[in-house]
Short mmCIF file of C-alpha atoms in Angstrom, two decimals:
data_model
loop_
_atom_site.label_atom_id
_atom_site.label_comp_id
_atom_site.label_asym_id
_atom_site.label_seq_id
_atom_site.Cartn_x
_atom_site.Cartn_y
_atom_site.Cartn_z
CA MET A 1 56.28 36.78 46.28
CA GLU A 2 59.77 37.75 45.10
CA ASN A 3 60.75 41.40 45.76
CA SER A 4 61.53 42.25 42.12
CA LYS A 5 61.99 45.54 40.34
CA TRP A 6 58.37 45.32 39.44
CA ILE A 7 57.24 45.22 43.09
CA ALA A 8 59.66 48.08 43.79
CA THR A 9 57.98 50.09 40.96
CA VAL A 10 54.51 49.56 42.40
CA ALA A 11 55.82 50.63 45.85
CA SER A 12 57.25 53.72 44.33
CA ILE A 13 53.96 54.53 42.56
CA TRP A 14 52.00 54.17 45.83
CA ILE A 15 54.40 56.60 47.61
CA GLN A 16 54.16 59.11 44.64
CA CYS A 17 50.35 58.94 45.04
CA SER A 18 50.47 59.83 48.68
CA CYS A 19 53.25 62.52 48.92
CA GLY A 20 52.05 65.51 46.78
CA ALA A 21 50.54 67.25 49.65
CA SER A 22 52.00 70.65 48.44
CA TYR A 23 49.44 70.57 45.62
CA ALA A 24 46.55 70.62 48.23
CA PHE A 25 47.48 74.01 49.93
CA GLY A 26 44.12 75.49 48.93
CA ILE A 27 42.15 73.11 51.02
CA TYR A 28 43.61 74.29 54.38
CA SER A 29 44.93 77.73 53.42
CA ALA A 30 41.77 79.55 54.67
CA ALA A 31 41.96 77.73 58.07
CA LEU A 32 45.60 78.66 58.31
CA LYS A 33 44.89 82.30 57.48
CA SER A 34 41.96 82.78 59.88
CA SER A 35 43.46 80.76 62.81
CA GLN A 36 46.75 82.72 62.76
CA GLY A 37 45.28 85.97 61.88
CA TYR A 38 47.24 86.39 58.62
CA ASP A 39 46.48 88.96 56.02
CA GLN A 40 46.77 87.78 52.35
CA SER A 41 50.28 88.96 51.96
CA THR A 42 51.36 87.02 54.89
CA LEU A 43 49.66 83.96 53.76
CA ASP A 44 51.35 84.37 50.43
CA THR A 45 54.60 84.52 52.11
CA VAL A 46 54.03 81.24 53.82
CA SER A 47 52.97 79.65 50.59
CA VAL A 48 56.28 80.84 48.88
CA PHE A 49 58.20 78.53 51.46
CA LYS A 50 55.90 75.76 50.25
CA ASP A 51 57.04 76.28 46.64
CA ILE A 52 60.75 76.54 47.77
CA GLY A 53 60.64 73.41 49.95
CA ALA A 54 58.92 71.25 47.22
CA ASN A 55 61.27 72.37 44.47
CA ILE A 56 64.63 72.55 46.01
CA GLY A 57 65.75 69.03 46.74
CA VAL A 58 69.57 69.29 46.76
CA LEU A 59 69.74 67.72 50.24
CA SER A 60 67.70 64.75 49.36
CA GLY A 61 69.90 64.19 46.31
CA LEU A 62 73.12 64.43 48.50
CA LEU A 63 71.63 62.07 51.06
CA TYR A 64 70.55 59.56 48.34
CA HIS A 65 74.19 59.57 46.95
CA ALA A 66 75.70 59.25 50.42
CA VAL A 67 73.70 56.08 51.34
CA THR A 68 73.91 54.35 47.88
CA ASP A 69 77.43 55.11 47.01
CA HIS A 70 79.38 51.84 46.55
CA LYS A 71 82.97 51.13 46.79
CA ARG A 72 84.49 49.99 43.57
CA GLY A 73 83.92 46.23 43.24
CA ALA A 74 81.22 46.15 46.05
CA PRO A 75 78.02 44.22 45.31
CA PRO A 76 75.08 46.41 44.17
CA SER A 77 73.12 45.72 47.33
CA SER A 78 75.66 46.93 49.64
CA SER A 79 75.87 50.49 50.85
CA ARG A 80 77.69 52.27 53.76
CA PHE A 81 74.42 52.45 55.59
CA GLY A 82 72.99 49.01 55.22
CA SER A 83 69.73 49.11 53.22
CA GLY A 84 70.58 52.79 52.22
CA LEU A 85 67.33 53.80 50.57
CA SER A 86 65.32 53.41 53.77
CA LEU A 87 67.33 56.20 55.31
CA VAL A 88 66.15 58.64 52.57
CA TYR A 89 62.49 57.64 53.00
CA LEU A 90 62.85 57.94 56.73
CA ALA A 91 64.23 61.38 56.48
CA GLY A 92 61.30 62.44 54.31
CA ALA A 93 58.76 60.83 56.61
CA ILE A 94 60.16 62.61 59.76
CA GLN A 95 59.85 66.00 57.93
CA PHE A 96 56.45 65.30 56.54
CA PHE A 97 55.14 64.46 59.96
CA ALA A 98 56.83 67.16 61.91
CA GLY A 99 55.94 69.83 59.39
CA TYR A 100 52.24 69.12 59.07
CA PHE A 101 51.90 68.01 62.68
CA LEU A 102 53.35 71.29 63.93
CA MET A 103 51.00 73.23 61.59
CA TRP A 104 47.95 71.20 62.89
CA LEU A 105 48.86 72.03 66.48
CA SER A 106 49.05 75.81 65.52
CA VAL A 107 45.79 75.81 63.64
CA THR A 108 43.98 73.96 66.38
CA GLY A 109 45.26 76.16 69.14
CA VAL A 110 46.99 73.31 70.96
CA ILE A 111 50.24 75.43 70.89
CA GLU A 112 50.65 79.20 71.00
CA LYS A 113 50.55 80.89 67.61
CA PRO A 114 54.04 80.71 66.15
CA HIS A 115 55.82 83.58 64.65
CA VAL A 116 55.39 83.92 60.90
CA SER A 117 59.08 82.97 60.37
CA LEU A 118 58.53 79.77 62.37
CA MET A 119 55.35 78.92 60.39
CA CYS A 120 57.31 79.48 57.19
CA PHE A 121 59.76 76.98 58.58
CA PHE A 122 57.03 74.47 59.33
CA MET A 123 55.67 74.82 55.81
CA PHE A 124 59.15 74.55 54.26
CA MET A 125 59.90 71.31 56.20
CA ALA A 126 56.65 69.76 55.28
CA ALA A 127 57.04 70.52 51.58
CA HIS A 128 60.71 69.72 51.50
CA ALA A 129 59.92 66.14 52.59
CA GLN A 130 58.32 65.47 49.30
CA THR A 131 61.78 65.75 47.49
CA PHE A 132 63.15 62.85 49.57
CA PHE A 133 60.34 60.43 48.23
CA ASN A 134 60.45 61.91 44.77
CA THR A 135 64.11 61.91 44.41
CA THR A 136 64.46 58.22 45.38
CA ASN A 137 61.58 56.93 43.40
CA VAL A 138 62.62 58.68 40.17
CA VAL A 139 66.41 57.71 40.46
CA VAL A 140 65.46 54.05 41.23
CA ALA A 141 63.02 54.07 38.34
CA VAL A 142 65.75 55.30 35.94
CA GLN A 143 68.32 52.79 37.19
CA ASN A 144 65.80 49.81 36.97
CA PHE A 145 64.58 50.69 33.53
CA PRO A 146 67.53 52.38 31.74
CA ASP A 147 66.26 51.85 28.22
CA TYR A 148 63.05 53.42 29.07
CA SER A 149 63.94 56.06 31.46
CA GLY A 150 61.68 58.73 29.83
CA THR A 151 58.59 56.44 30.37
CA THR A 152 59.40 55.47 33.92
CA VAL A 153 60.11 59.16 34.99
CA GLY A 154 56.93 60.09 33.30
CA ILE A 155 54.97 57.58 35.32
CA MET A 156 56.61 58.63 38.56
CA LYS A 157 56.11 62.28 37.92
CA GLY A 158 52.73 61.73 36.64
CA PHE A 159 51.45 59.97 39.67
CA LEU A 160 53.03 62.73 41.82
CA GLY A 161 50.97 65.22 39.80
CA LEU A 162 47.89 63.25 40.55
CA SER A 163 48.53 62.85 44.22
CA GLY A 164 47.02 66.27 45.20
CA ALA A 165 43.80 65.31 43.64
CA ILE A 166 43.90 61.77 45.27
CA LEU A 167 44.54 63.23 48.69
CA ILE A 168 41.70 65.67 48.23
CA GLN A 169 39.28 62.99 47.30
CA ILE A 170 40.17 60.96 50.52
CA TYR A 171 39.73 64.20 52.46
CA GLN A 172 36.41 64.93 50.98
CA THR A 173 35.15 61.47 51.85
CA LEU A 174 36.45 61.33 55.46
CA PHE A 175 36.78 64.95 56.75
CA ASP A 176 35.00 67.34 54.38
CA GLY A 177 34.42 70.51 56.06
CA ASN A 178 37.08 70.16 58.64
CA PRO A 179 40.31 71.39 56.94
CA SER A 180 42.33 71.40 60.18
CA THR A 181 41.93 67.63 60.26
CA PHE A 182 43.14 67.49 56.84
CA LEU A 183 46.56 68.77 58.13
CA LEU A 184 46.67 65.85 60.66
CA MET A 185 45.91 63.52 57.83
CA LEU A 186 48.72 64.93 55.82
CA ALA A 187 51.09 64.52 58.95
CA VAL A 188 50.27 60.84 59.36
CA PHE A 189 49.19 59.35 55.92
CA PRO A 190 52.13 59.89 53.60
CA ALA A 191 54.68 59.17 56.32
CA ALA A 192 52.96 56.05 57.28
CA VAL A 193 52.68 54.85 53.58
CA SER A 194 56.44 55.55 52.93
CA LEU A 195 57.52 53.69 56.22
CA LEU A 196 55.31 50.68 55.20
CA LEU A 197 56.63 50.34 51.66
CA MET A 198 60.25 51.71 51.77
CA SER A 199 61.77 48.18 52.40
CA LEU A 200 60.33 46.97 49.06
CA ILE A 201 62.04 49.59 46.86
CA HIS A 202 65.57 48.65 45.57
CA VAL A 203 67.77 49.00 42.45
CA ASN A 204 67.84 46.06 40.16
CA PRO A 205 69.01 47.21 36.80
CA SER A 206 68.85 43.91 34.96
CA ASN A 207 66.60 43.96 31.92
CA THR A 208 63.75 41.60 31.50
CA THR A 209 62.40 40.45 28.15
CA ASN A 210 59.32 42.68 27.82
CA ASP A 211 59.86 45.78 29.93
CA LYS A 212 58.12 48.01 27.53
CA HIS A 213 54.89 45.92 27.53
CA HIS A 214 54.56 46.02 31.40
CA LEU A 215 55.46 49.59 31.56
CA ASN A 216 52.68 50.34 29.07
CA GLY A 217 50.39 48.67 31.70
CA PHE A 218 51.43 51.21 34.34
CA SER A 219 50.95 53.87 31.78
CA LEU A 220 47.35 52.82 30.98
CA ILE A 221 46.54 52.77 34.69
CA ALA A 222 47.92 56.17 35.09
CA LEU A 223 45.74 57.41 32.24
CA ALA A 224 42.69 55.64 33.68
CA VAL A 225 43.28 57.27 37.12
CA ALA A 226 43.61 60.76 35.57
CA ALA A 227 40.48 60.25 33.44
CA TYR A 228 38.49 59.11 36.40
CA LEU A 229 39.67 62.04 38.54
CA MET A 230 38.80 64.49 35.75
CA ILE A 231 35.25 63.12 35.56
CA ILE A 232 34.90 63.25 39.45
CA ILE A 233 36.23 66.84 39.53
CA ILE A 234 33.93 68.06 36.83
CA PHE A 235 30.79 66.46 38.45
CA GLN A 236 31.68 67.74 42.02
CA ASN A 237 31.93 71.18 40.51
CA MET A 238 28.67 70.91 38.73
CA PHE A 239 26.44 69.08 41.37
CA LEU A 240 26.00 68.75 45.06
CA ILE A 241 27.34 65.26 45.76
CA PRO A 242 25.88 63.20 48.72
CA SER A 243 28.38 61.47 51.23
CA TRP A 244 27.62 58.00 49.86
CA VAL A 245 28.61 59.03 46.45
CA HIS A 246 31.88 60.30 47.76
CA ILE A 247 32.50 56.92 49.53
CA VAL A 248 31.72 54.96 46.37
CA THR A 249 33.86 57.08 44.16
CA THR A 250 36.82 57.13 46.61
CA VAL A 251 36.66 53.29 46.95
CA VAL A 252 36.77 52.95 43.11
CA LEU A 253 39.67 55.44 43.03
CA LEU A 254 41.65 53.33 45.70
CA MET A 255 40.98 50.18 43.60
CA LEU A 256 42.40 51.91 40.54
CA VAL A 257 45.41 53.03 42.46
CA SER A 258 45.88 49.58 43.64
CA SER A 259 45.73 47.94 40.21
CA PRO A 260 49.45 48.40 39.36
CA LEU A 261 50.03 45.48 41.68
CA GLN A 262 48.32 43.12 39.11
CA VAL A 263 50.70 44.41 36.50
CA ALA A 264 53.77 43.65 38.72
CA VAL A 265 52.46 40.05 39.43
CA SER A 266 51.85 39.33 35.73
CA ALA A 267 55.38 40.66 34.93
CA GLN A 268 57.00 38.38 37.46
CA ARG A 269 55.10 35.34 36.18
CA LYS A 270 55.92 35.95 32.44
CA GLU A 271 59.27 37.47 32.41
CA LYS A 272 62.68 35.80 32.03
CA GLN A 273 65.75 37.45 33.48
CA PRO A 274 68.56 37.49 30.73
CA PRO A 275 71.50 39.60 32.12
CA SER A 276 71.87 43.02 30.45
CA PRO A 277 74.41 45.81 31.14
CA ALA A 278 73.10 48.89 32.67
CA MET A 279 73.01 52.14 30.68
CA ALA A 280 76.32 53.91 30.34
CA PRO A 281 76.27 57.75 30.85
CA LEU A 282 76.44 59.97 27.78
CA ILE A 283 79.12 62.18 29.12
CA VAL A 284 81.89 61.02 31.55
CA ALA A 285 84.59 62.76 33.58
CA SER A 286 87.96 61.21 33.92
CA ASP A 287 89.99 60.29 36.96
CA LYS A 288 93.05 58.19 37.56
CA GLU A 289 91.00 54.97 37.68
CA GLY A 290 89.04 55.58 34.47
CA GLY A 291 85.70 56.90 33.45
CA VAL A 292 83.23 57.98 36.03
CA GLU A 293 79.94 59.83 36.01
CA MET A 294 79.79 63.64 36.78
CA ASN A 295 79.11 64.85 40.18
CA LEU A 296 77.29 68.26 40.89
CA VAL A 297 80.47 70.38 40.84
CA GLN A 298 81.62 68.88 37.47
CA ALA A 299 78.16 69.15 36.04
CA VAL A 300 77.92 72.86 37.09
CA GLY A 301 81.12 73.49 35.18
CA THR A 302 79.57 72.45 31.83
CA VAL A 303 77.74 74.67 29.44
CA ASN A 304 74.99 71.94 29.11
CA PHE A 305 74.11 72.15 32.84
CA TRP A 306 73.56 75.99 32.40
CA LEU A 307 71.62 75.74 29.14
CA LEU A 308 69.24 73.24 30.90
CA SER A 309 68.88 75.31 34.05
CA VAL A 310 68.07 78.54 32.14
CA ALA A 311 65.52 76.77 29.98
CA MET A 312 63.76 75.24 32.95
CA MET A 313 63.78 78.58 34.97
CA PHE A 314 61.78 80.23 32.23
CA GLY A 315 59.58 77.21 31.30
CA MET A 316 58.79 75.94 34.82
CA GLY A 317 58.85 79.39 36.27
CA SER A 318 56.29 80.86 33.92
CA GLY A 319 54.02 77.83 34.42
CA MET A 320 54.20 77.99 38.20
CA ALA A 321 53.52 81.81 38.04
CA THR A 322 50.43 81.10 36.01
CA ILE A 323 48.75 78.49 38.45
CA ASN A 324 49.80 80.81 41.33
CA ASN A 325 47.71 83.70 39.73
CA ILE A 326 44.94 81.79 37.97
CA SER A 327 42.38 83.02 40.37
CA GLN A 328 43.16 86.70 39.93
CA ILE A 329 43.40 86.38 36.09
CA GLY A 330 40.04 84.72 35.90
CA GLU A 331 38.55 87.42 38.19
CA SER A 332 39.92 90.14 35.95
CA LEU A 333 38.34 88.46 32.79
CA ASP A 334 34.97 88.16 34.48
CA TYR A 335 35.07 84.25 34.92
CA SER A 336 32.64 82.97 37.48
CA THR A 337 33.82 81.39 40.70
CA PHE A 338 32.74 77.87 39.39
CA GLN A 339 34.72 78.32 36.18
CA ILE A 340 37.90 79.47 38.13
CA ASN A 341 37.52 76.46 40.66
CA ALA A 342 37.19 74.00 37.67
CA MET A 343 40.35 75.44 36.00
CA VAL A 344 42.22 75.16 39.31
CA SER A 345 41.02 71.55 39.84
CA LEU A 346 41.75 70.40 36.47
CA TRP A 347 45.17 71.91 36.36
CA SER A 348 46.45 68.72 38.19
CA ILE A 349 45.07 66.55 35.15
CA TRP A 350 46.83 68.69 32.51
CA ASN A 351 50.02 68.63 34.72
CA PHE A 352 49.74 64.91 34.74
CA LEU A 353 49.23 64.53 30.97
CA GLY A 354 52.33 66.70 30.47
CA ARG A 355 54.44 64.74 32.99
CA PHE A 356 53.44 61.42 31.61
CA GLY A 357 53.36 62.35 27.93
CA GLY A 358 56.58 64.21 27.89
CA GLY A 359 58.52 60.98 29.12
CA PHE A 360 56.45 58.54 27.00
CA VAL A 361 56.57 60.43 23.63
CA SER A 362 60.28 61.35 23.98
CA ASP A 363 61.05 57.71 24.55
CA VAL A 364 59.17 56.73 21.45
CA PHE A 365 60.96 59.31 19.24
CA LEU A 366 64.32 58.65 20.80
CA HIS A 367 64.17 54.86 20.10
CA ARG A 368 62.58 55.10 16.64
CA TYR A 369 64.10 58.15 15.27
CA GLY A 370 67.04 59.03 17.42
CA TRP A 371 65.64 62.43 18.45
CA GLY A 372 67.41 63.69 21.54
CA ARG A 373 65.16 64.56 24.43
CA PRO A 374 66.21 68.33 24.66
CA LEU A 375 64.20 68.91 21.40
CA PHE A 376 61.06 68.16 23.36
CA ILE A 377 62.06 70.91 25.77
CA SER A 378 62.22 73.22 22.73
CA LEU A 379 58.90 72.10 21.48
CA THR A 380 57.18 72.62 24.93
CA GLN A 381 58.61 75.97 25.27
CA ALA A 382 57.35 76.96 21.87
CA ALA A 383 53.81 75.75 22.71
CA MET A 384 54.11 77.76 26.03
CA VAL A 385 54.58 80.80 23.90
CA ALA A 386 51.18 80.15 22.19
CA GLY A 387 49.53 79.49 25.66
CA HIS A 388 50.83 82.69 27.17
CA LEU A 389 49.74 84.75 24.20
CA ILE A 390 46.17 83.25 24.34
CA ILE A 391 45.99 84.27 28.11
CA GLY A 392 47.47 87.69 27.57
CA SER A 393 45.33 88.51 24.60
CA GLY A 394 42.14 87.74 26.57
CA GLY A 395 41.40 84.50 24.59
CA ASN A 396 39.86 81.49 26.02
CA LEU A 397 41.46 80.90 29.49
CA TYR A 398 40.62 77.22 29.52
CA ILE A 399 42.53 76.78 26.25
CA GLY A 400 45.50 78.84 27.50
CA THR A 401 45.73 76.98 30.94
CA VAL A 402 45.43 73.47 29.19
CA ILE A 403 48.44 74.33 26.98
CA VAL A 404 50.50 75.83 29.76
CA GLY A 405 49.60 73.01 32.16
CA ILE A 406 50.53 70.29 29.82
CA CYS A 407 53.82 71.97 28.79
CA TYR A 408 54.71 72.72 32.46
CA GLY A 409 54.20 69.07 33.42
CA SER A 410 56.13 67.73 30.47
CA GLN A 411 59.32 69.60 31.60
CA TRP A 412 59.11 67.87 34.93
CA SER A 413 59.48 64.52 33.32
CA LEU A 414 61.93 65.55 30.54
CA MET A 415 64.34 67.47 32.81
CA PRO A 416 65.29 64.58 35.22
CA THR A 417 65.66 62.08 32.19
CA ILE A 418 67.88 64.51 30.25
CA THR A 419 69.92 64.92 33.48
CA SER A 420 70.51 61.26 33.88
CA GLU A 421 71.47 60.80 30.12
CA ILE A 422 73.83 63.90 29.92
CA PHE A 423 75.49 63.64 33.36
CA GLY A 424 74.91 59.87 34.46
CA VAL A 425 72.78 58.23 37.10
CA LYS A 426 75.20 58.25 40.06
CA HIS A 427 74.65 61.79 41.00
CA MET A 428 71.43 62.24 39.25
CA GLY A 429 69.32 63.03 42.38
CA THR A 430 71.63 65.90 43.37
CA ILE A 431 71.93 67.36 39.79
CA PHE A 432 68.32 67.35 38.72
CA ASN A 433 67.26 68.74 42.18
CA THR A 434 69.78 71.67 41.69
CA VAL A 435 68.43 72.32 38.17
CA ALA A 436 64.88 72.19 39.63
CA ALA A 437 65.78 75.05 41.94
CA GLY A 438 65.23 77.26 38.79
CA ASN A 439 61.47 76.69 39.13
CA PRO A 440 60.87 78.52 42.38
CA ILE A 441 63.53 81.18 41.31
CA GLY A 442 61.77 81.85 37.93
CA SER A 443 58.31 81.76 39.56
CA TYR A 444 59.32 84.41 42.13
CA ILE A 445 60.83 86.68 39.51
CA LEU A 446 57.85 86.34 37.21
CA SER A 447 55.15 86.36 39.89
CA VAL A 448 56.47 89.22 41.99
CA GLY A 449 58.69 91.22 39.63
CA VAL A 450 56.30 91.06 36.50
CA ILE A 451 52.69 90.02 37.35
CA GLY A 452 52.50 91.41 40.96
CA ARG A 453 54.04 94.76 40.05
CA ILE A 454 52.21 95.27 36.79
CA TYR A 455 48.91 94.27 38.35
CA ASP A 456 49.31 96.60 41.26
CA MET A 457 50.11 99.44 38.90
CA GLU A 458 47.01 98.76 36.77
CA ALA A 459 44.90 98.49 39.96
CA GLU A 460 46.21 101.74 41.28
CA ALA A 461 45.70 103.49 37.91
CA GLY A 462 42.02 102.37 38.15
CA GLY A 463 41.52 103.89 41.54
CA GLY A 464 42.84 101.08 43.74
CA GLY A 465 41.25 97.70 44.83
CA SER A 466 40.88 94.97 42.21
CA CYS A 467 41.84 95.14 38.52
CA HIS A 468 39.47 94.30 35.91
CA GLY A 469 40.04 93.71 32.11
CA ILE A 470 42.54 92.44 29.67
CA HIS A 471 45.11 95.15 30.69
CA CYS A 472 45.56 93.72 34.10
CA PHE A 473 47.66 90.79 32.81
CA MET A 474 48.24 91.46 29.02
CA VAL A 475 51.74 92.95 29.52
CA SER A 476 52.71 90.26 31.93
CA TYR A 477 51.85 87.45 29.51
CA PHE A 478 53.61 89.06 26.49
CA VAL A 479 56.75 89.20 28.85
CA PHE A 480 56.05 85.56 29.59
CA ALA A 481 55.92 84.71 25.91
CA GLY A 482 59.13 86.50 25.38
CA VAL A 483 61.03 84.58 28.08
CA CYS A 484 59.67 81.36 26.65
CA VAL A 485 60.97 82.32 23.26
CA PHE A 486 64.39 82.67 24.92
CA GLY A 487 63.97 79.39 26.69
CA PHE A 488 63.04 77.87 23.34
CA LEU A 489 66.31 79.12 21.67
CA VAL A 490 68.37 78.00 24.71
CA SER A 491 67.00 74.44 24.77
CA LEU A 492 67.38 74.20 20.99
CA VAL A 493 71.16 75.02 21.52
CA LEU A 494 71.19 72.32 24.18
CA PHE A 495 69.53 69.96 21.58
CA PHE A 496 72.26 70.53 18.90
CA ARG A 497 75.06 70.28 21.44
CA THR A 498 73.91 66.88 22.66
CA ARG A 499 72.84 65.23 19.36
CA GLY A 500 76.19 63.28 19.20
CA PHE A 501 75.72 62.02 22.71
CA TYR A 502 72.29 60.69 21.98
CA ALA A 503 73.52 59.06 18.67
CA LEU A 504 76.27 57.39 20.59
CA ILE A 505 74.07 55.99 23.35
CA LEU A 506 71.70 54.57 20.64
CA GLN A 507 74.63 52.87 18.99
CA ARG A 508 75.84 51.33 22.25
CA ARG A 509 72.31 49.93 22.96
CA SER A 510 72.01 48.60 19.46
CA LYS A 511 75.31 46.68 20.01
CA GLN A 512 74.12 45.36 23.32
CA LEU A 513 70.97 44.09 21.68
CA LEU A 514 72.94 42.33 18.87
CA VAL A 515 75.18 40.71 21.52
#
């Protein structure tokens, strides 16, 4: 079978489905805590390095650019390091294996208990590996489908959001009750998948005649996987599931995850390959040889970069702070353990819907009405205000987390796509990973500086111990609502600043279609 961009897309989807191990921390955190003798504060410190590693992927962006940077006039398939992309996946696979394998050795007692700082490094390395896979898959998708970059980024980010639930289902089928073995699985499985599939992934920006139709096929599969996982999670939280049911449901899940291959085969059979120029960047910097795309240094020097970064810091940061504290919020509002676990499990589904929907819907409105994507950042920030106010006022926590989860996820698909359109694709990996650094920064400020401090003050005022009642988090979430109002205004400014660029790119594409 020809190694087309459709096969490359399927390979990227499968890698995305395997590399979201950072979302499964809750499965092995108790084993890590007990085996190393950590208190809760120390465990939280280790988990912070997970968030930092998974969200700061500047090195992956730099490596991607280094191995794919072409000399002017060189053929697209050439690179200074041969196949190029394989080196990025290899760097991620090595970190994945090393980080989780060293944690497994520590938890099982094969090696002496490492110092906390060393365990933090293991966790950082394991989570940081995810950025190498994610950066390559997202940037290649944007380059292969420039006219539908929002949809393709939504697909890639959506499957990454589902990967934690997929990995947990495989674990519960094979190793349920043995979380230390789950660490060994995380060391081997994602690394093996990436090494097996990395040679299939390449950049082929030529348009085919019906990209949208086949991309919709991938989208429907993503929605089917999400719906299936949601049903499984609900039933597993309601009933005691026998082992044979776990096996059957996991087999069906793997069949669903394998089905994108059928879409790719169908696309290759039906499509013709008329040449089409690749998408031009919306903003270009000048040099002696003519127009080029912005690099990181040039992007950082623009107002648009900082508007996008600030909006993401508040939007993503408040979303991550919510999921990091959802258990304590539920306990303070007298939700049962079952209800809290259900909300935590279903967060991945809401996260997926936001990631997928943000890219897909913004593509529709961009093509039909010319609405720039930054407008949808503003809309999600406005919706997050409502979600935070519902949580802070002691309203229905299910509704609040659904709103925040969907809006949080949508920003993960909108932000990389906006980055590619404003600053170009060439340095996209480095730039969007730099913007994404605002996520853990915002989360740390809002979790530690706002939620943690106010919660401890309320608990101390109540005599110490746990805090119960609306007052435990009310002020914190009113603050969250306030920062999201600011994020809304910032992203609205970005929308008005870039309206001309989006109008220009639509005019260029219209001329290309007429030609």
